């Protein structure tokens, strides 16, 4: 039976051993306390009316034992925890740096070469990775259970994390600080690639955008940028309006004016989403200016057109 998620980073095993130490100390303490709670009444209950209750005013040996043993246990847990904590906080000097921006409701990763990738952190296996994180809006928290790393992401200050994943694989990222309606959809993947695969990924220009027909590229971009977290394609309203049958429709905006949904309105809504907010929805969508490429925006418009 697997109780914990897979241990996929260099610190994961030591985090788990502290966790198991605390677990066993708690379990054994619980067993001893429960044995006394149940055992002592059976052992020391009054056997006859002539039993005289002894007048005990204290016991230095017993008091010393129940003071010293828990103190030692606490110090051991503290020392074990501190050693692992220091490991997790001491970011290796020559680590590769990736910037993370958290915003409602997606993770955006900026690489040393300037490329920006939403919702997907791609790293080479066996290399130290330093994460420098900031939020665009509220407090989020970056959590990778398989790596045993977690850190709040704040609006006014940078926070940092580091990890080293020795083996290629895929790992889930969660936002673990409640940040509004689509908090539970604020997900991303960590893709750990072998150095060769990583080099190929890093060398590839803009992930082969132009080879796809616009509609397909748009469909890909729709999930890549996490649009589906807020916009359904089946007509059901989520945090944002559904995309089904949207193109060509006459939308009523906050304030009562109307706009017909055409290419220009869609493009404007991707770049400056809060300029024209549809009635009944909030001005909460982030801008995708500088993230979605020209081809992707055209693709998104083609894709939305196709959702009749
Ligand atoms: Cu971001 Cu919860």
PDB file of C-alpha atoms and ligand atoms in Angstrom:
ATOM      1  CA  UNK A   1       0.000   0.000   0.000  1.00  0.00           C
ATOM      2  CA  UNK A   2       1.360   3.398  -0.952  1.00  0.00           C
ATOM      3  CA  UNK A   3       0.516   6.021   1.663  1.00  0.00           C
ATOM      4  CA  UNK A   4       2.633   8.882   0.355  1.00  0.00           C
ATOM      5  CA  UNK A   5       2.943  10.175  -3.224  1.00  0.00           C
ATOM      6  CA  UNK A   6       6.029   8.991  -5.136  1.00  0.00           C
ATOM      7  CA  UNK A   7       9.266  10.568  -3.920  1.00  0.00           C
ATOM      8  CA  UNK A   8      10.649  12.242  -7.049  1.00  0.00           C
ATOM      9  CA  UNK A   9      13.111  14.860  -5.804  1.00  0.00           C
ATOM     10  CA  UNK A  10      16.414  14.706  -3.937  1.00  0.00           C
ATOM     11  CA  UNK A  11      14.875  16.074  -0.708  1.00  0.00           C
ATOM     12  CA  UNK A  12      11.752  13.888  -0.808  1.00  0.00           C
ATOM     13  CA  UNK A  13      13.272  10.901   1.008  1.00  0.00           C
ATOM     14  CA  UNK A  14      14.568  12.989   3.919  1.00  0.00           C
ATOM     15  CA  UNK A  15      11.245  14.852   4.214  1.00  0.00           C
ATOM     16  CA  UNK A  16       9.526  11.467   4.382  1.00  0.00           C
ATOM     17  CA  UNK A  17      11.887  10.148   7.058  1.00  0.00           C
ATOM     18  CA  UNK A  18      11.117  13.145   9.323  1.00  0.00           C
ATOM     19  CA  UNK A  19       7.430  12.591   8.611  1.00  0.00           C
ATOM     20  CA  UNK A  20       7.728   8.912   9.570  1.00  0.00           C
ATOM     21  CA  UNK A  21       9.732   9.775  12.700  1.00  0.00           C
ATOM     22  CA  UNK A  22       6.950  12.114  13.874  1.00  0.00           C
ATOM     23  CA  UNK A  23       4.343   9.532  12.901  1.00  0.00           C
ATOM     24  CA  UNK A  24       5.955   6.724  14.925  1.00  0.00           C
ATOM     25  CA  UNK A  25       6.645   8.939  17.961  1.00  0.00           C
ATOM     26  CA  UNK A  26       2.960   9.946  17.928  1.00  0.00           C
ATOM     27  CA  UNK A  27       1.717   6.396  17.396  1.00  0.00           C
ATOM     28  CA  UNK A  28       3.841   4.884  20.179  1.00  0.00           C
ATOM     29  CA  UNK A  29       2.963   7.718  22.583  1.00  0.00           C
ATOM     30  CA  UNK A  30      -0.709   7.201  21.768  1.00  0.00           C
ATOM     31  CA  UNK A  31      -0.401   3.458  22.438  1.00  0.00           C
ATOM     32  CA  UNK A  32       1.333   4.022  25.819  1.00  0.00           C
ATOM     33  CA  UNK A  33      -1.223   6.629  26.927  1.00  0.00           C
ATOM     34  CA  UNK A  34      -4.184   4.459  25.884  1.00  0.00           C
ATOM     35  CA  UNK A  35      -2.664   1.399  27.627  1.00  0.00           C
ATOM     36  CA  UNK A  36      -2.522   3.421  30.867  1.00  0.00           C
ATOM     37  CA  UNK A  37      -6.008   4.911  30.467  1.00  0.00           C
ATOM     38  CA  UNK A  38      -7.469   1.427  30.049  1.00  0.00           C
ATOM     39  CA  UNK A  39      -5.035  -0.564  32.195  1.00  0.00           C
ATOM     40  CA  UNK A  40      -4.753   1.549  35.377  1.00  0.00           C
ATOM     41  CA  UNK A  41      -8.501   1.517  36.282  1.00  0.00           C
ATOM     42  CA  UNK A  42      -8.486  -2.282  35.903  1.00  0.00           C
ATOM     43  CA  UNK A  43      -5.248  -2.674  37.858  1.00  0.00           C
ATOM     44  CA  UNK A  44      -5.860  -0.152  40.639  1.00  0.00           C
ATOM     45  CA  UNK A  45      -9.648  -0.131  41.121  1.00  0.00           C
ATOM     46  CA  UNK A  46     -10.786  -0.637  44.713  1.00  0.00           C
ATOM     47  CA  UNK A  47     -11.027  -4.396  45.313  1.00  0.00           C
ATOM     48  CA  UNK A  48     -12.925  -4.292  48.642  1.00  0.00           C
ATOM     49  CA  UNK A  49     -14.534  -1.775  51.018  1.00  0.00           C
ATOM     50  CA  UNK A  50     -11.545  -2.103  53.344  1.00  0.00           C
ATOM     51  CA  UNK A  51      -9.069  -0.797  50.729  1.00  0.00           C
ATOM     52  CA  UNK A  52      -7.565   2.462  51.884  1.00  0.00           C
ATOM     53  CA  UNK A  53      -6.600   4.936  49.155  1.00  0.00           C
ATOM     54  CA  UNK A  54      -2.909   5.771  49.610  1.00  0.00           C
ATOM     55  CA  UNK A  55      -2.113   9.459  50.135  1.00  0.00           C
ATOM     56  CA  UNK A  56       0.494  10.148  47.389  1.00  0.00           C
ATOM     57  CA  UNK A  57       1.907  13.722  47.360  1.00  0.00           C
ATOM     58  CA  UNK A  58       4.336  13.357  44.453  1.00  0.00           C
ATOM     59  CA  UNK A  59       6.960  11.130  42.888  1.00  0.00           C
ATOM     60  CA  UNK A  60      10.210  12.712  41.747  1.00  0.00           C
ATOM     61  CA  UNK A  61      11.302   9.709  39.687  1.00  0.00           C
ATOM     62  CA  UNK A  62       8.022   9.500  37.735  1.00  0.00           C
ATOM     63  CA  UNK A  63       7.954  13.285  37.207  1.00  0.00           C
ATOM     64  CA  UNK A  64      11.538  13.298  35.956  1.00  0.00           C
ATOM     65  CA  UNK A  65      10.768  10.471  33.511  1.00  0.00           C
ATOM     66  CA  UNK A  66       7.691  12.105  32.000  1.00  0.00           C
ATOM     67  CA  UNK A  67       9.508  15.431  31.689  1.00  0.00           C
ATOM     68  CA  UNK A  68      12.834  14.254  30.328  1.00  0.00           C
ATOM     69  CA  UNK A  69      11.671  11.651  27.762  1.00  0.00           C
ATOM     70  CA  UNK A  70       9.192  13.965  25.929  1.00  0.00           C
ATOM     71  CA  UNK A  71      11.788  16.779  26.021  1.00  0.00           C
ATOM     72  CA  UNK A  72      14.360  14.527  24.368  1.00  0.00           C
ATOM     73  CA  UNK A  73      11.808  13.373  21.777  1.00  0.00           C
ATOM     74  CA  UNK A  74      10.904  16.993  20.947  1.00  0.00           C
ATOM     75  CA  UNK A  75      14.587  17.901  20.585  1.00  0.00           C
ATOM     76  CA  UNK A  76      15.194  14.904  18.291  1.00  0.00           C
ATOM     77  CA  UNK A  77      12.205  15.854  16.094  1.00  0.00           C
ATOM     78  CA  UNK A  78      13.386  19.481  16.058  1.00  0.00           C
ATOM     79  CA  UNK A  79      16.943  18.542  15.090  1.00  0.00           C
ATOM     80  CA  UNK A  80      15.804  16.147  12.345  1.00  0.00           C
ATOM     81  CA  UNK A  81      13.348  18.734  10.999  1.00  0.00           C
ATOM     82  CA  UNK A  82      15.892  21.565  11.105  1.00  0.00           C
ATOM     83  CA  UNK A  83      18.476  19.555   9.151  1.00  0.00           C
ATOM     84  CA  UNK A  84      15.992  18.845   6.342  1.00  0.00           C
ATOM     85  CA  UNK A  85      14.628  22.407   6.465  1.00  0.00           C
ATOM     86  CA  UNK A  86      18.147  23.793   5.992  1.00  0.00           C
ATOM     87  CA  UNK A  87      18.655  21.500   3.003  1.00  0.00           C
ATOM     88  CA  UNK A  88      15.400  22.720   1.473  1.00  0.00           C
ATOM     89  CA  UNK A  89      16.269  26.388   2.068  1.00  0.00           C
ATOM     90  CA  UNK A  90      19.905  26.308   0.924  1.00  0.00           C
ATOM     91  CA  UNK A  91      19.532  26.958  -2.808  1.00  0.00           C
ATOM     92  CA  UNK A  92      22.572  25.629  -4.727  1.00  0.00           C
ATOM     93  CA  UNK A  93      24.647  28.414  -6.318  1.00  0.00           C
ATOM     94  CA  UNK A  94      24.670  27.239  -9.927  1.00  0.00           C
ATOM     95  CA  UNK A  95      20.999  26.284 -10.119  1.00  0.00           C
ATOM     96  CA  UNK A  96      19.040  26.985 -13.301  1.00  0.00           C
ATOM     97  CA  UNK A  97      16.520  29.737 -12.584  1.00  0.00           C
ATOM     98  CA  UNK A  98      12.889  29.691 -13.660  1.00  0.00           C
ATOM     99  CA  UNK A  99      10.570  32.558 -12.725  1.00  0.00           C
ATOM    100  CA  UNK A 100       7.023  31.684 -11.748  1.00  0.00           C
ATOM    101  CA  UNK A 101       4.099  34.062 -11.855  1.00  0.00           C
ATOM    102  CA  UNK A 102       0.919  32.962 -10.151  1.00  0.00           C
ATOM    103  CA  UNK A 103      -2.318  34.652 -11.129  1.00  0.00           C
ATOM    104  CA  UNK A 104      -6.017  33.899 -11.076  1.00  0.00           C
ATOM    105  CA  UNK A 105      -5.962  31.113 -12.178  1.00  0.00           C
ATOM    106  CA  UNK A 106      -2.834  29.858 -13.835  1.00  0.00           C
ATOM    107  CA  UNK A 107       0.879  29.393 -13.395  1.00  0.00           C
ATOM    108  CA  UNK A 108       3.233  31.098 -15.868  1.00  0.00           C
ATOM    109  CA  UNK A 109       6.824  29.939 -16.173  1.00  0.00           C
ATOM    110  CA  UNK A 110       9.523  32.268 -17.563  1.00  0.00           C
ATOM    111  CA  UNK A 111      12.785  30.610 -18.617  1.00  0.00           C
ATOM    112  CA  UNK A 112      16.325  32.077 -18.641  1.00  0.00           C
ATOM    113  CA  UNK A 113      16.135  32.536 -22.453  1.00  0.00           C
ATOM    114  CA  UNK A 114      12.977  34.617 -22.065  1.00  0.00           C
ATOM    115  CA  UNK A 115      10.485  32.074 -23.296  1.00  0.00           C
ATOM    116  CA  UNK A 116       7.184  32.088 -21.447  1.00  0.00           C
ATOM    117  CA  UNK A 117       5.242  28.870 -20.975  1.00  0.00           C
ATOM    118  CA  UNK A 118       1.904  28.698 -19.167  1.00  0.00           C
ATOM    119  CA  UNK A 119       0.946  25.767 -16.942  1.00  0.00           C
ATOM    120  CA  UNK A 120       3.960  23.637 -17.824  1.00  0.00           C
ATOM    121  CA  UNK A 121       7.339  23.632 -16.105  1.00  0.00           C
ATOM    122  CA  UNK A 122       9.867  21.767 -18.246  1.00  0.00           C
ATOM    123  CA  UNK A 123      13.205  20.974 -16.601  1.00  0.00           C
ATOM    124  CA  UNK A 124      16.171  18.692 -17.241  1.00  0.00           C
ATOM    125  CA  UNK A 125      16.568  15.676 -14.947  1.00  0.00           C
ATOM    126  CA  UNK A 126      19.320  15.715 -12.337  1.00  0.00           C
ATOM    127  CA  UNK A 127      19.811  19.489 -12.402  1.00  0.00           C
ATOM    128  CA  UNK A 128      19.238  21.936  -9.540  1.00  0.00           C
ATOM    129  CA  UNK A 129      16.315  24.219 -10.368  1.00  0.00           C
ATOM    130  CA  UNK A 130      15.729  27.496  -8.522  1.00  0.00           C
ATOM    131  CA  UNK A 131      12.189  28.893  -8.620  1.00  0.00           C
ATOM    132  CA  UNK A 132      11.725  32.622  -8.072  1.00  0.00           C
ATOM    133  CA  UNK A 133       8.048  33.249  -7.572  1.00  0.00           C
ATOM    134  CA  UNK A 134       5.661  36.184  -7.455  1.00  0.00           C
ATOM    135  CA  UNK A 135       1.924  36.702  -7.718  1.00  0.00           C
ATOM    136  CA  UNK A 136       0.090  39.161  -9.964  1.00  0.00           C
ATOM    137  CA  UNK A 137      -2.905  39.360  -7.656  1.00  0.00           C
ATOM    138  CA  UNK A 138      -3.705  37.430  -4.472  1.00  0.00           C
ATOM    139  CA  UNK A 139      -1.733  34.899  -2.430  1.00  0.00           C
ATOM    140  CA  UNK A 140      -1.274  31.546  -4.165  1.00  0.00           C
ATOM    141  CA  UNK A 141       0.868  28.622  -3.089  1.00  0.00           C
ATOM    142  CA  UNK A 142       3.042  26.463  -5.321  1.00  0.00           C
ATOM    143  CA  UNK A 143       2.891  22.799  -4.301  1.00  0.00           C
ATOM    144  CA  UNK A 144       4.449  19.752  -5.979  1.00  0.00           C
ATOM    145  CA  UNK A 145       3.518  16.758  -3.783  1.00  0.00           C
ATOM    146  CA  UNK A 146       5.928  14.371  -5.575  1.00  0.00           C
ATOM    147  CA  UNK A 147       8.825  16.739  -4.783  1.00  0.00           C
ATOM    148  CA  UNK A 148       7.637  17.514  -1.208  1.00  0.00           C
ATOM    149  CA  UNK A 149       8.071  21.234  -1.871  1.00  0.00           C
ATOM    150  CA  UNK A 150       5.512  23.933  -1.160  1.00  0.00           C
ATOM    151  CA  UNK A 151       5.786  27.696  -0.841  1.00  0.00           C
ATOM    152  CA  UNK A 152       3.366  30.619  -0.731  1.00  0.00           C
ATOM    153  CA  UNK A 153       3.487  32.953  -3.752  1.00  0.00           C
ATOM    154  CA  UNK A 154       2.940  36.569  -2.706  1.00  0.00           C
ATOM    155  CA  UNK A 155       1.893  39.781  -4.511  1.00  0.00           C
ATOM    156  CA  UNK A 156       4.510  42.107  -2.964  1.00  0.00           C
ATOM    157  CA  UNK A 157       7.543  39.927  -2.409  1.00  0.00           C
ATOM    158  CA  UNK A 158       9.538  37.243  -4.165  1.00  0.00           C
ATOM    159  CA  UNK A 159       9.602  33.799  -2.597  1.00  0.00           C
ATOM    160  CA  UNK A 160      11.973  31.027  -3.597  1.00  0.00           C
ATOM    161  CA  UNK A 161      12.089  27.257  -3.796  1.00  0.00           C
ATOM    162  CA  UNK A 162      14.488  24.785  -5.292  1.00  0.00           C
ATOM    163  CA  UNK A 163      14.430  21.151  -6.292  1.00  0.00           C
ATOM    164  CA  UNK A 164      16.374  18.530  -8.178  1.00  0.00           C
ATOM    165  CA  UNK A 165      14.422  15.720  -9.842  1.00  0.00           C
ATOM    166  CA  UNK A 166      16.847  12.903 -10.690  1.00  0.00           C
ATOM    167  CA  UNK A 167      14.535  10.908 -13.003  1.00  0.00           C
ATOM    168  CA  UNK A 168      12.474  11.937 -16.057  1.00  0.00           C
ATOM    169  CA  UNK A 169       8.746  11.930 -15.377  1.00  0.00           C
ATOM    170  CA  UNK A 170       5.612  14.049 -14.999  1.00  0.00           C
ATOM    171  CA  UNK A 171       4.430  15.592 -11.768  1.00  0.00           C
ATOM    172  CA  UNK A 172       1.294  17.488 -10.773  1.00  0.00           C
ATOM    173  CA  UNK A 173       1.405  21.060  -9.458  1.00  0.00           C
ATOM    174  CA  UNK A 174      -1.403  22.320  -7.237  1.00  0.00           C
ATOM    175  CA  UNK A 175      -2.281  25.756  -5.945  1.00  0.00           C
ATOM    176  CA  UNK A 176      -2.647  25.135  -2.238  1.00  0.00           C
ATOM    177  CA  UNK A 177      -3.829  28.528  -0.999  1.00  0.00           C
ATOM    178  CA  UNK A 178      -7.493  29.307  -1.591  1.00  0.00           C
ATOM    179  CA  UNK A 179      -7.471  32.097  -4.177  1.00  0.00           C
ATOM    180  CA  UNK A 180     -11.027  32.409  -5.478  1.00  0.00           C
ATOM    181  CA  UNK A 181     -13.585  30.674  -7.662  1.00  0.00           C
ATOM    182  CA  UNK A 182     -11.265  28.601  -9.862  1.00  0.00           C
ATOM    183  CA  UNK A 183      -8.638  27.845  -7.212  1.00  0.00           C
ATOM    184  CA  UNK A 184      -9.133  24.115  -7.749  1.00  0.00           C
ATOM    185  CA  UNK A 185      -8.481  24.511 -11.505  1.00  0.00           C
ATOM    186  CA  UNK A 186      -5.179  26.323 -10.924  1.00  0.00           C
ATOM    187  CA  UNK A 187      -3.077  23.355 -11.996  1.00  0.00           C
ATOM    188  CA  UNK A 188       0.171  22.805 -13.872  1.00  0.00           C
ATOM    189  CA  UNK A 189       2.543  19.991 -14.771  1.00  0.00           C
ATOM    190  CA  UNK A 190       6.243  19.606 -14.100  1.00  0.00           C
ATOM    191  CA  UNK A 191       7.817  17.724 -16.993  1.00  0.00           C
ATOM    192  CA  UNK A 192      11.235  16.343 -16.131  1.00  0.00           C
ATOM    193  CA  UNK A 193      13.102  15.441 -19.340  1.00  0.00           C
ATOM    194  CA  UNK A 194      16.446  13.765 -19.931  1.00  0.00           C
ATOM    195  CA  UNK A 195      19.162  16.299 -20.793  1.00  0.00           C
ATOM    196  CA  UNK A 196      18.975  15.322 -24.499  1.00  0.00           C
ATOM    197  CA  UNK A 197      15.184  15.720 -24.620  1.00  0.00           C
ATOM    198  CA  UNK A 198      15.433  18.976 -22.704  1.00  0.00           C
ATOM    199  CA  UNK A 199      18.007  20.400 -25.120  1.00  0.00           C
ATOM    200  CA  UNK A 200      15.720  19.462 -28.013  1.00  0.00           C
ATOM    201  CA  UNK A 201      12.782  21.128 -26.254  1.00  0.00           C
ATOM    202  CA  UNK A 202      14.822  24.276 -25.542  1.00  0.00           C
ATOM    203  CA  UNK A 203      16.099  24.445 -29.131  1.00  0.00           C
ATOM    204  CA  UNK A 204      12.654  24.066 -30.701  1.00  0.00           C
ATOM    205  CA  UNK A 205      11.269  27.429 -31.735  1.00  0.00           C
ATOM    206  CA  UNK A 206       7.842  28.290 -30.375  1.00  0.00           C
ATOM    207  CA  UNK A 207       6.768  24.603 -30.228  1.00  0.00           C
ATOM    208  CA  UNK A 208       6.122  24.290 -33.977  1.00  0.00           C
ATOM    209  CA  UNK A 209       3.127  26.658 -34.000  1.00  0.00           C
ATOM    210  CA  UNK A 210       2.814  27.324 -37.691  1.00  0.00           C
ATOM    211  CA  UNK A 211       2.676  23.687 -38.801  1.00  0.00           C
ATOM    212  CA  UNK A 212      -0.867  23.238 -37.491  1.00  0.00           C
ATOM    213  CA  UNK A 213      -4.064  24.474 -39.116  1.00  0.00           C
ATOM    214  CA  UNK A 214      -5.348  27.541 -37.164  1.00  0.00           C
ATOM    215  CA  UNK A 215      -8.381  25.783 -35.699  1.00  0.00           C
ATOM    216  CA  UNK A 216      -6.245  22.959 -34.288  1.00  0.00           C
ATOM    217  CA  UNK A 217      -3.574  25.353 -33.039  1.00  0.00           C
ATOM    218  CA  UNK A 218      -6.365  27.311 -31.327  1.00  0.00           C
ATOM    219  CA  UNK A 219      -7.764  24.197 -29.706  1.00  0.00           C
ATOM    220  CA  UNK A 220      -4.277  23.411 -28.389  1.00  0.00           C
ATOM    221  CA  UNK A 221      -3.812  26.975 -27.132  1.00  0.00           C
ATOM    222  CA  UNK A 222      -7.231  26.825 -25.436  1.00  0.00           C
ATOM    223  CA  UNK A 223      -5.998  24.130 -23.057  1.00  0.00           C
ATOM    224  CA  UNK A 224      -2.364  25.301 -22.983  1.00  0.00           C
ATOM    225  CA  UNK A 225      -3.357  28.685 -21.556  1.00  0.00           C
ATOM    226  CA  UNK A 226      -5.952  27.150 -19.248  1.00  0.00           C
ATOM    227  CA  UNK A 227      -8.886  28.928 -20.981  1.00  0.00           C
ATOM    228  CA  UNK A 228     -10.987  25.862 -20.194  1.00  0.00           C
ATOM    229  CA  UNK A 229     -10.693  26.611 -16.458  1.00  0.00           C
ATOM    230  CA  UNK A 230     -13.145  29.492 -16.922  1.00  0.00           C
ATOM    231  CA  UNK A 231     -14.792  29.036 -20.350  1.00  0.00           C
ATOM    232  CA  UNK A 232     -16.769  25.916 -21.260  1.00  0.00           C
ATOM    233  CA  UNK A 233     -17.238  24.786 -24.844  1.00  0.00           C
ATOM    234  CA  UNK A 234     -20.608  23.102 -24.227  1.00  0.00           C
ATOM    235  CA  UNK A 235     -22.729  26.147 -23.396  1.00  0.00           C
ATOM    236  CA  UNK A 236     -22.619  25.894 -19.598  1.00  0.00           C
ATOM    237  CA  UNK A 237     -21.534  29.135 -17.909  1.00  0.00           C
ATOM    238  CA  UNK A 238     -18.469  28.850 -15.657  1.00  0.00           C
ATOM    239  CA  UNK A 239     -16.565  31.824 -14.217  1.00  0.00           C
ATOM    240  CA  UNK A 240     -16.602  33.277 -17.735  1.00  0.00           C
ATOM    241  CA  UNK A 241     -19.075  33.028 -20.630  1.00  0.00           C
ATOM    242  CA  UNK A 242     -19.192  29.765 -22.601  1.00  0.00           C
ATOM    243  CA  UNK A 243     -17.506  29.728 -26.008  1.00  0.00           C
ATOM    244  CA  UNK A 244     -20.248  27.660 -27.625  1.00  0.00           C
ATOM    245  CA  UNK A 245     -22.116  29.592 -30.286  1.00  0.00           C
ATOM    246  CA  UNK A 246     -20.330  32.761 -29.172  1.00  0.00           C
ATOM    247  CA  UNK A 247     -19.068  33.939 -32.554  1.00  0.00           C
ATOM    248  CA  UNK A 248     -21.545  36.192 -34.343  1.00  0.00           C
ATOM    249  CA  UNK A 249     -23.673  36.580 -31.222  1.00  0.00           C
ATOM    250  CA  UNK A 250     -24.839  39.952 -29.877  1.00  0.00           C
ATOM    251  CA  UNK A 251     -23.474  40.158 -26.301  1.00  0.00           C
ATOM    252  CA  UNK A 252     -24.816  42.541 -23.663  1.00  0.00           C
ATOM    253  CA  UNK A 253     -22.008  44.114 -21.654  1.00  0.00           C
ATOM    254  CA  UNK A 254     -21.851  45.374 -18.089  1.00  0.00           C
ATOM    255  CA  UNK A 255     -23.433  48.823 -18.284  1.00  0.00           C
ATOM    256  CA  UNK A 256     -26.010  47.794 -20.875  1.00  0.00           C
ATOM    257  CA  UNK A 257     -24.269  48.418 -24.187  1.00  0.00           C
ATOM    258  CA  UNK A 258     -24.107  45.673 -26.793  1.00  0.00           C
ATOM    259  CA  UNK A 259     -21.305  44.307 -28.883  1.00  0.00           C
ATOM    260  CA  UNK A 260     -21.364  41.865 -31.748  1.00  0.00           C
ATOM    261  CA  UNK A 261     -18.817  39.105 -31.292  1.00  0.00           C
ATOM    262  CA  UNK A 262     -16.413  39.261 -34.227  1.00  0.00           C
ATOM    263  CA  UNK A 263     -12.676  38.750 -34.733  1.00  0.00           C
ATOM    264  CA  UNK A 264     -11.827  42.195 -33.342  1.00  0.00           C
ATOM    265  CA  UNK A 265     -13.888  41.732 -30.188  1.00  0.00           C
ATOM    266  CA  UNK A 266     -12.286  38.317 -29.551  1.00  0.00           C
ATOM    267  CA  UNK A 267      -8.773  39.663 -30.123  1.00  0.00           C
ATOM    268  CA  UNK A 268      -9.425  42.624 -27.840  1.00  0.00           C
ATOM    269  CA  UNK A 269     -10.818  40.287 -25.188  1.00  0.00           C
ATOM    270  CA  UNK A 270      -7.655  38.163 -25.256  1.00  0.00           C
ATOM    271  CA  UNK A 271      -5.354  41.189 -24.967  1.00  0.00           C
ATOM    272  CA  UNK A 272      -7.482  43.529 -22.822  1.00  0.00           C
ATOM    273  CA  UNK A 273     -10.170  41.352 -21.262  1.00  0.00           C
ATOM    274  CA  UNK A 274     -11.460  43.936 -18.806  1.00  0.00           C
ATOM    275  CA  UNK A 275     -12.334  46.592 -21.428  1.00  0.00           C
ATOM    276  CA  UNK A 276     -15.634  44.946 -22.371  1.00  0.00           C
ATOM    277  CA  UNK A 277     -17.005  42.648 -19.690  1.00  0.00           C
ATOM    278  CA  UNK A 278     -20.086  40.579 -20.474  1.00  0.00           C
ATOM    279  CA  UNK A 279     -23.074  41.274 -18.237  1.00  0.00           C
ATOM    280  CA  UNK A 280     -23.237  38.950 -15.276  1.00  0.00           C
ATOM    281  CA  UNK A 281     -19.516  38.234 -15.182  1.00  0.00           C
ATOM    282  CA  UNK A 282     -16.690  39.917 -13.272  1.00  0.00           C
ATOM    283  CA  UNK A 283     -13.603  41.721 -14.683  1.00  0.00           C
ATOM    284  CA  UNK A 284     -11.347  38.875 -13.564  1.00  0.00           C
ATOM    285  CA  UNK A 285      -9.738  37.525 -16.728  1.00  0.00           C
ATOM    286  CA  UNK A 286      -5.986  38.150 -17.023  1.00  0.00           C
ATOM    287  CA  UNK A 287      -4.461  39.538 -20.234  1.00  0.00           C
ATOM    288  CA  UNK A 288      -2.609  37.174 -22.558  1.00  0.00           C
ATOM    289  CA  UNK A 289      -0.614  39.956 -24.193  1.00  0.00           C
ATOM    290  CA  UNK A 290       2.990  38.863 -24.613  1.00  0.00           C
ATOM    291  CA  UNK A 291       2.133  35.229 -23.907  1.00  0.00           C
ATOM    292  CA  UNK A 292      -0.062  33.955 -26.687  1.00  0.00           C
ATOM    293  CA  UNK A 293       1.697  34.371 -30.032  1.00  0.00           C
ATOM    294  CA  UNK A 294       0.068  36.111 -32.995  1.00  0.00           C
ATOM    295  CA  UNK A 295      -0.544  32.697 -34.580  1.00  0.00           C
ATOM    296  CA  UNK A 296      -2.084  31.358 -31.382  1.00  0.00           C
ATOM    297  CA  UNK A 297      -4.477  34.301 -31.083  1.00  0.00           C
ATOM    298  CA  UNK A 298      -5.580  33.760 -34.685  1.00  0.00           C
ATOM    299  CA  UNK A 299      -5.907  30.077 -33.886  1.00  0.00           C
ATOM    300  CA  UNK A 300      -8.026  30.778 -30.806  1.00  0.00           C
ATOM    301  CA  UNK A 301     -10.356  32.961 -32.865  1.00  0.00           C
ATOM    302  CA  UNK A 302     -10.653  30.213 -35.514  1.00  0.00           C
ATOM    303  CA  UNK A 303     -11.320  27.642 -32.805  1.00  0.00           C
ATOM    304  CA  UNK A 304     -14.003  29.769 -31.111  1.00  0.00           C
ATOM    305  CA  UNK A 305     -15.621  30.334 -34.531  1.00  0.00           C
ATOM    306  CA  UNK A 306     -15.838  26.560 -34.968  1.00  0.00           C
ATOM    307  CA  UNK A 307     -17.763  26.046 -31.691  1.00  0.00           C
ATOM    308  CA  UNK A 308     -21.276  26.379 -33.045  1.00  0.00           C
TER     309      UNK A 308
HETATM  310 CU1  LIG B   1      -4.109  30.078  -6.742  1.00  0.00          CU
HETATM  311 CU2  LIG B   1      -5.423  28.800  -5.200  1.00  0.00          CU
END
